Short mmCIF file of C-alpha atoms in Angstrom, two decimals:
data_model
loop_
_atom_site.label_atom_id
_atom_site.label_comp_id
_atom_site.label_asym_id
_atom_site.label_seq_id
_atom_site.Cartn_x
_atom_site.Cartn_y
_atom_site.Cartn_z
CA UNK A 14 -25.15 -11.00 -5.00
CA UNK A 15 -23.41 -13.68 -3.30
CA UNK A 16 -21.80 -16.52 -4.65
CA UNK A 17 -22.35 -19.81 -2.66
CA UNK A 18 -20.88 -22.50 -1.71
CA UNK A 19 -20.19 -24.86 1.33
CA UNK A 20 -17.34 -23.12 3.21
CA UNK A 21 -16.86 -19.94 1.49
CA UNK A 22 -19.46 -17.68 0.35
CA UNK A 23 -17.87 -14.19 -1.70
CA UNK A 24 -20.58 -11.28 -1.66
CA UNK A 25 -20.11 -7.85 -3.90
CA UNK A 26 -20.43 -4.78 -1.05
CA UNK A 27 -20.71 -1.26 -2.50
CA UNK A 28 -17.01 -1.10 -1.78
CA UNK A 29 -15.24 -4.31 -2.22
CA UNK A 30 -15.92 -8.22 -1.37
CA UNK A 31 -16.96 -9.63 2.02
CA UNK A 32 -15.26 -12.86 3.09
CA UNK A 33 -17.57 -15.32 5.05
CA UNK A 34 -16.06 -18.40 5.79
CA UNK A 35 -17.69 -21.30 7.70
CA UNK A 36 -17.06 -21.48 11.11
CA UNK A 37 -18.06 -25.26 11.77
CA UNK A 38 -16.18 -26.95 9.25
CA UNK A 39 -12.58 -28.30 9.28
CA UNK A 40 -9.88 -25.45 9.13
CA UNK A 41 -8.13 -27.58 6.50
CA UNK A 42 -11.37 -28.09 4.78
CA UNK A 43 -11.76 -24.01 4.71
CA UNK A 44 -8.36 -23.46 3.91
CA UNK A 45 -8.41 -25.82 0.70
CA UNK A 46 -11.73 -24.39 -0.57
CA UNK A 47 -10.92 -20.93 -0.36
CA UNK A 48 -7.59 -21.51 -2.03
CA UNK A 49 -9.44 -23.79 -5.11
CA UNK A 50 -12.29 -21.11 -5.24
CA UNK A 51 -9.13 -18.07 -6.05
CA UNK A 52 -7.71 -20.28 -8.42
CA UNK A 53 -10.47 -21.37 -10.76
CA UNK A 54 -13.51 -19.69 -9.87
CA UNK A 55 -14.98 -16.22 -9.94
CA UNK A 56 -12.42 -14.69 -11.91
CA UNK A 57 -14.36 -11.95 -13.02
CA UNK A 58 -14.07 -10.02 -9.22
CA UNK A 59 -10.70 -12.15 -8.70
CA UNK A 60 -8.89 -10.21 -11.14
CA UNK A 61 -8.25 -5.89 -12.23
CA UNK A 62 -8.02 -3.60 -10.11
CA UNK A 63 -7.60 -3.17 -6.74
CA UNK A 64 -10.61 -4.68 -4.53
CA UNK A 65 -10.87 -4.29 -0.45
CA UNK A 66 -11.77 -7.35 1.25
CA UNK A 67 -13.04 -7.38 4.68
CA UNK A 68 -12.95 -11.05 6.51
CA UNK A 69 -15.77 -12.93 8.23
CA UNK A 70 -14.42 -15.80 10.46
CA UNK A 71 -18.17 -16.30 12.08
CA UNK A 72 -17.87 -17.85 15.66
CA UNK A 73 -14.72 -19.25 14.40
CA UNK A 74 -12.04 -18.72 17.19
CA UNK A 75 -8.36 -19.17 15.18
CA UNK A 76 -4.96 -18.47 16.44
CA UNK A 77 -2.80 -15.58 14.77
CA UNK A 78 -0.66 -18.52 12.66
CA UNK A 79 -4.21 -20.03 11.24
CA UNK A 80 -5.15 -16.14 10.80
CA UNK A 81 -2.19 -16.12 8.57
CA UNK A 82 -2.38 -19.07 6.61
CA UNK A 83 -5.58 -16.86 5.59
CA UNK A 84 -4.45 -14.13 4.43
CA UNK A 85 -1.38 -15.54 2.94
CA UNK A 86 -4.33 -17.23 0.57
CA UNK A 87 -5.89 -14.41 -0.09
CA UNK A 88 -2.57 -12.62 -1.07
CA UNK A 89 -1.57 -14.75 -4.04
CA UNK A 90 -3.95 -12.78 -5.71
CA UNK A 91 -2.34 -9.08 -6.02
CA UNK A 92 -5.59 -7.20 -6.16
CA UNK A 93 -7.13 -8.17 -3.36
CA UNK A 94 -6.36 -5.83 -0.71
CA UNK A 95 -7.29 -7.09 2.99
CA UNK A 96 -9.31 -4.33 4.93
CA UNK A 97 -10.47 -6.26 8.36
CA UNK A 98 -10.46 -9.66 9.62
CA UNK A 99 -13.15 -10.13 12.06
CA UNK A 100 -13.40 -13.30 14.43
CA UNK A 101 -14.24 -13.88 18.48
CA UNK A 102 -10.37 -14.63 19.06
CA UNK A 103 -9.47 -11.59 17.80
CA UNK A 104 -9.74 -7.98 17.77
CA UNK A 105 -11.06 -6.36 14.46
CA UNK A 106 -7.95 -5.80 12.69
CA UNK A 107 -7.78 -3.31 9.77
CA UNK A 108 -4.90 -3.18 7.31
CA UNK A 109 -3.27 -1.08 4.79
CA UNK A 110 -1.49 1.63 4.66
CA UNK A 111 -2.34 4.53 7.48
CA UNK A 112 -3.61 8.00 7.06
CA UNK A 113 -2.09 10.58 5.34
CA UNK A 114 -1.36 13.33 8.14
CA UNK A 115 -1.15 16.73 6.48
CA UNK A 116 1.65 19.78 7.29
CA UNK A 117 1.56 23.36 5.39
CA UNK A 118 4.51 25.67 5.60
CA UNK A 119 7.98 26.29 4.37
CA UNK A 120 11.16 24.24 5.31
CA UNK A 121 14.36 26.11 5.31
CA UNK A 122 17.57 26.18 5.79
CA UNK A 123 18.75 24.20 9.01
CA UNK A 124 14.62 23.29 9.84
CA UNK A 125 13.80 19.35 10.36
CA UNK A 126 10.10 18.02 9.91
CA UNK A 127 9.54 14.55 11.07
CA UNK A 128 6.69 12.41 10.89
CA UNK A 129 6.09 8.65 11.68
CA UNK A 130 3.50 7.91 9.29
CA UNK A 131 2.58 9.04 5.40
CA UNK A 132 2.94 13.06 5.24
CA UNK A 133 1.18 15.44 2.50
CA UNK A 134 3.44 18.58 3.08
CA UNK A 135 1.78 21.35 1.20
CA UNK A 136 4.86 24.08 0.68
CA UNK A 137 8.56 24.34 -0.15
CA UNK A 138 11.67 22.19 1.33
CA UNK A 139 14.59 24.61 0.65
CA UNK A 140 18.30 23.87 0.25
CA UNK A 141 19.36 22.98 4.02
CA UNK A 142 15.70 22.01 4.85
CA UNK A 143 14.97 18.21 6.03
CA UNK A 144 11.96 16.36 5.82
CA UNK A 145 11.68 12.75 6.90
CA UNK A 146 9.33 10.33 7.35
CA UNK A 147 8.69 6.41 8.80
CA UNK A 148 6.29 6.34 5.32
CA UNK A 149 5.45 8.37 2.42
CA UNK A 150 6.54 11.60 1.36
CA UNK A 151 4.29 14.20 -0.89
CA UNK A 152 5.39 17.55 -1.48
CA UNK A 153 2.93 19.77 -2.90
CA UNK A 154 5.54 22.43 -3.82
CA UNK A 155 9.45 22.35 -4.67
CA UNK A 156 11.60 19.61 -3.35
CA UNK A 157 14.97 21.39 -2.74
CA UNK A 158 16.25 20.23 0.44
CA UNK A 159 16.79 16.32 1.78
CA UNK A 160 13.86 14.23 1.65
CA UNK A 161 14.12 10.85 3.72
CA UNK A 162 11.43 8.42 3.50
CA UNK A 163 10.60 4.65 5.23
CA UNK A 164 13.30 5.84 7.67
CA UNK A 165 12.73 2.53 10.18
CA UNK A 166 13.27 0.50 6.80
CA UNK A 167 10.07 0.38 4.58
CA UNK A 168 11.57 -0.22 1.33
CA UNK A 169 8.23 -0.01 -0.29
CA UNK A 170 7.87 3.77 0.70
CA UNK A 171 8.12 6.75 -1.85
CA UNK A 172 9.00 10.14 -2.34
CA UNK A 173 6.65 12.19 -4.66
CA UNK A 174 6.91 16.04 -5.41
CA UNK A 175 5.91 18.75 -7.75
CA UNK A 176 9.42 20.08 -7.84
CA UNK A 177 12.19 17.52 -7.84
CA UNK A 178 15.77 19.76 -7.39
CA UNK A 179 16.54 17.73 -4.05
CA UNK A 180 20.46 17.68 -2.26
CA UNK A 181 19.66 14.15 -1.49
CA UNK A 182 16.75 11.58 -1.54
CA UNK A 183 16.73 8.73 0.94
CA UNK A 184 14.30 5.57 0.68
CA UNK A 185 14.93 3.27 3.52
CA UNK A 186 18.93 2.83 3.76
CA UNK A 187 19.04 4.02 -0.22
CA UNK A 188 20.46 6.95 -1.06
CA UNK A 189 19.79 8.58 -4.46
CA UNK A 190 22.41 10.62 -7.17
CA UNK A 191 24.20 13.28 -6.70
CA UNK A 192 22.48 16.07 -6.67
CA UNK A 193 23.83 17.72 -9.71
CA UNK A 194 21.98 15.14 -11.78
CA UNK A 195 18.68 16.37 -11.24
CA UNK A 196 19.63 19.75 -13.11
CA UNK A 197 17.42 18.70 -16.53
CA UNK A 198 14.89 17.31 -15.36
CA UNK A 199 11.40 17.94 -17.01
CA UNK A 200 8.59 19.87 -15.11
CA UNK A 201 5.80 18.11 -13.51
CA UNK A 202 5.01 16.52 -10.55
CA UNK A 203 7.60 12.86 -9.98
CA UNK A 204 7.96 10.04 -7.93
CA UNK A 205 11.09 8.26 -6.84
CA UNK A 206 10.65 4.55 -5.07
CA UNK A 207 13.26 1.29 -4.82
CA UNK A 208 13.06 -1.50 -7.81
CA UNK A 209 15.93 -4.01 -7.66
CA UNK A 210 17.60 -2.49 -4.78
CA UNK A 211 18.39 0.53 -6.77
CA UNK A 212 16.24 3.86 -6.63
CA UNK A 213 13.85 4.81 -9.98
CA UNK A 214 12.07 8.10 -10.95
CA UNK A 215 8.99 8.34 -12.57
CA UNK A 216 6.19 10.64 -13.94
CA UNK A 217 3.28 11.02 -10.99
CA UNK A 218 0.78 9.36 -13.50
CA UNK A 219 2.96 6.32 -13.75
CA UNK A 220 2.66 5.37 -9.74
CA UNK A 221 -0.20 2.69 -10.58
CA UNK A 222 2.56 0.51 -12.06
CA UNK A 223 3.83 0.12 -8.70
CA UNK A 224 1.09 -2.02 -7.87
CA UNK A 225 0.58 -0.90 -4.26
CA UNK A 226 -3.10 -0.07 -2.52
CA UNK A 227 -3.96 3.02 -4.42
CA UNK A 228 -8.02 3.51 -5.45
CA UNK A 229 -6.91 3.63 -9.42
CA UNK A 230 -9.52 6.13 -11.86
CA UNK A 231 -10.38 4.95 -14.69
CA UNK A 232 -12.31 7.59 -16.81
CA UNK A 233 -15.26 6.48 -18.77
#
């Protein structure tokens, strides 16, 4: 079902919303229509959860600042998530966060695993043992070692495990308590990520508060 209008039509895909703006009208014209129609119309798809939004520019050739002027539109609303942007002038340009690349094994003592991008390790970091990462970091195992994520400065990156007993947790230049405060800590599988400059730990189930570009469940 689309909804209409004369610069910017919104239309429901299986897997998000579709963009298609009018390539023949004014770019100020497009800009201020798009911006009224997030702020008082359709705020039944507008607002929840997370939705993917691929962009439609048409035969519309725009420069990377009008590009942005866009998306920075589109952004004031914190659920849409932009997928693509599609127009002659530029290449199709997909968004979000990258794949997560997957690693099995044990780190020990003295070892180093690096990875620019999000990493899934499925094992054990040991005392001594390093991993480190330019994104995310998931342990599927015990986190005893150093874990050191958004290493080129992505403050937004976390560290998730189903062990925490780390030496030392690093997000971005942040680096978390001594390690003899993680002696009580309750079972099950944690999170630790930057609020306020200052680095938080949280239940696994709890990570949807952070309001990043996770696909959220919601049971029936």
């Amino acid at each position: 079902m689309a909804v209409k209008s004369n610069h910017v039509t919104i239309k429901g895909i299986k897997d998000g919303l579709v963009f298609l703006l009018d390539d023949q009208c004014e770019f100020e014209d497009l800009l201020g229509e798009l911006r009224f129609k997030l702020e008082h119309s359709h705020q039944n798809i507008l607002t929840g959860p997370i939705i993917h939004v691929d962009i439609k520019l048409g035969s519309r050739e725009v420069t990377e600042e009008q590009k942005e002027s866009i998306l920075e539109i589109l952004k004031q609303k914190g659920n849409l998530l932009i997928r693509s942007v599609e127009s002659p002038g530029l290449p199709v340009v997909v968004q979000g966060k990258p794949p997560i690349h997957t690693v099995t094994g044990i780190i020990r003592s003295g070892q180093v695993l690096h990875h620019d991008g999000n990493l899934l390790f499925l094992g054990d970091v040991n005392p001594g043992g390093i991993i480190t990462c330019t994104g995310d970091i998931y342990v599927l195992g015990a986190l005893r070692g150093m874990a050191h994520a958004g290493m080129e400065g992505n403050s937004e990156a976390i560290i998730a495990a189903s062990y925490f007993a780390p030496t030392q947790l690093r997000i971005s230049e942040m680096i978390s308590r001594p390690p003899d405060e993680w002696e009580t800590r309750e079972s099950g599988m944690e999170f630790a990520y930057l609020k306020d400059g200052a680095m938080q730990i949280d239940k696994m189930s709890n990570i949807v508060r952070l309001g990043r570009d996770f696909n959220v469940f919601k049971g029936v």
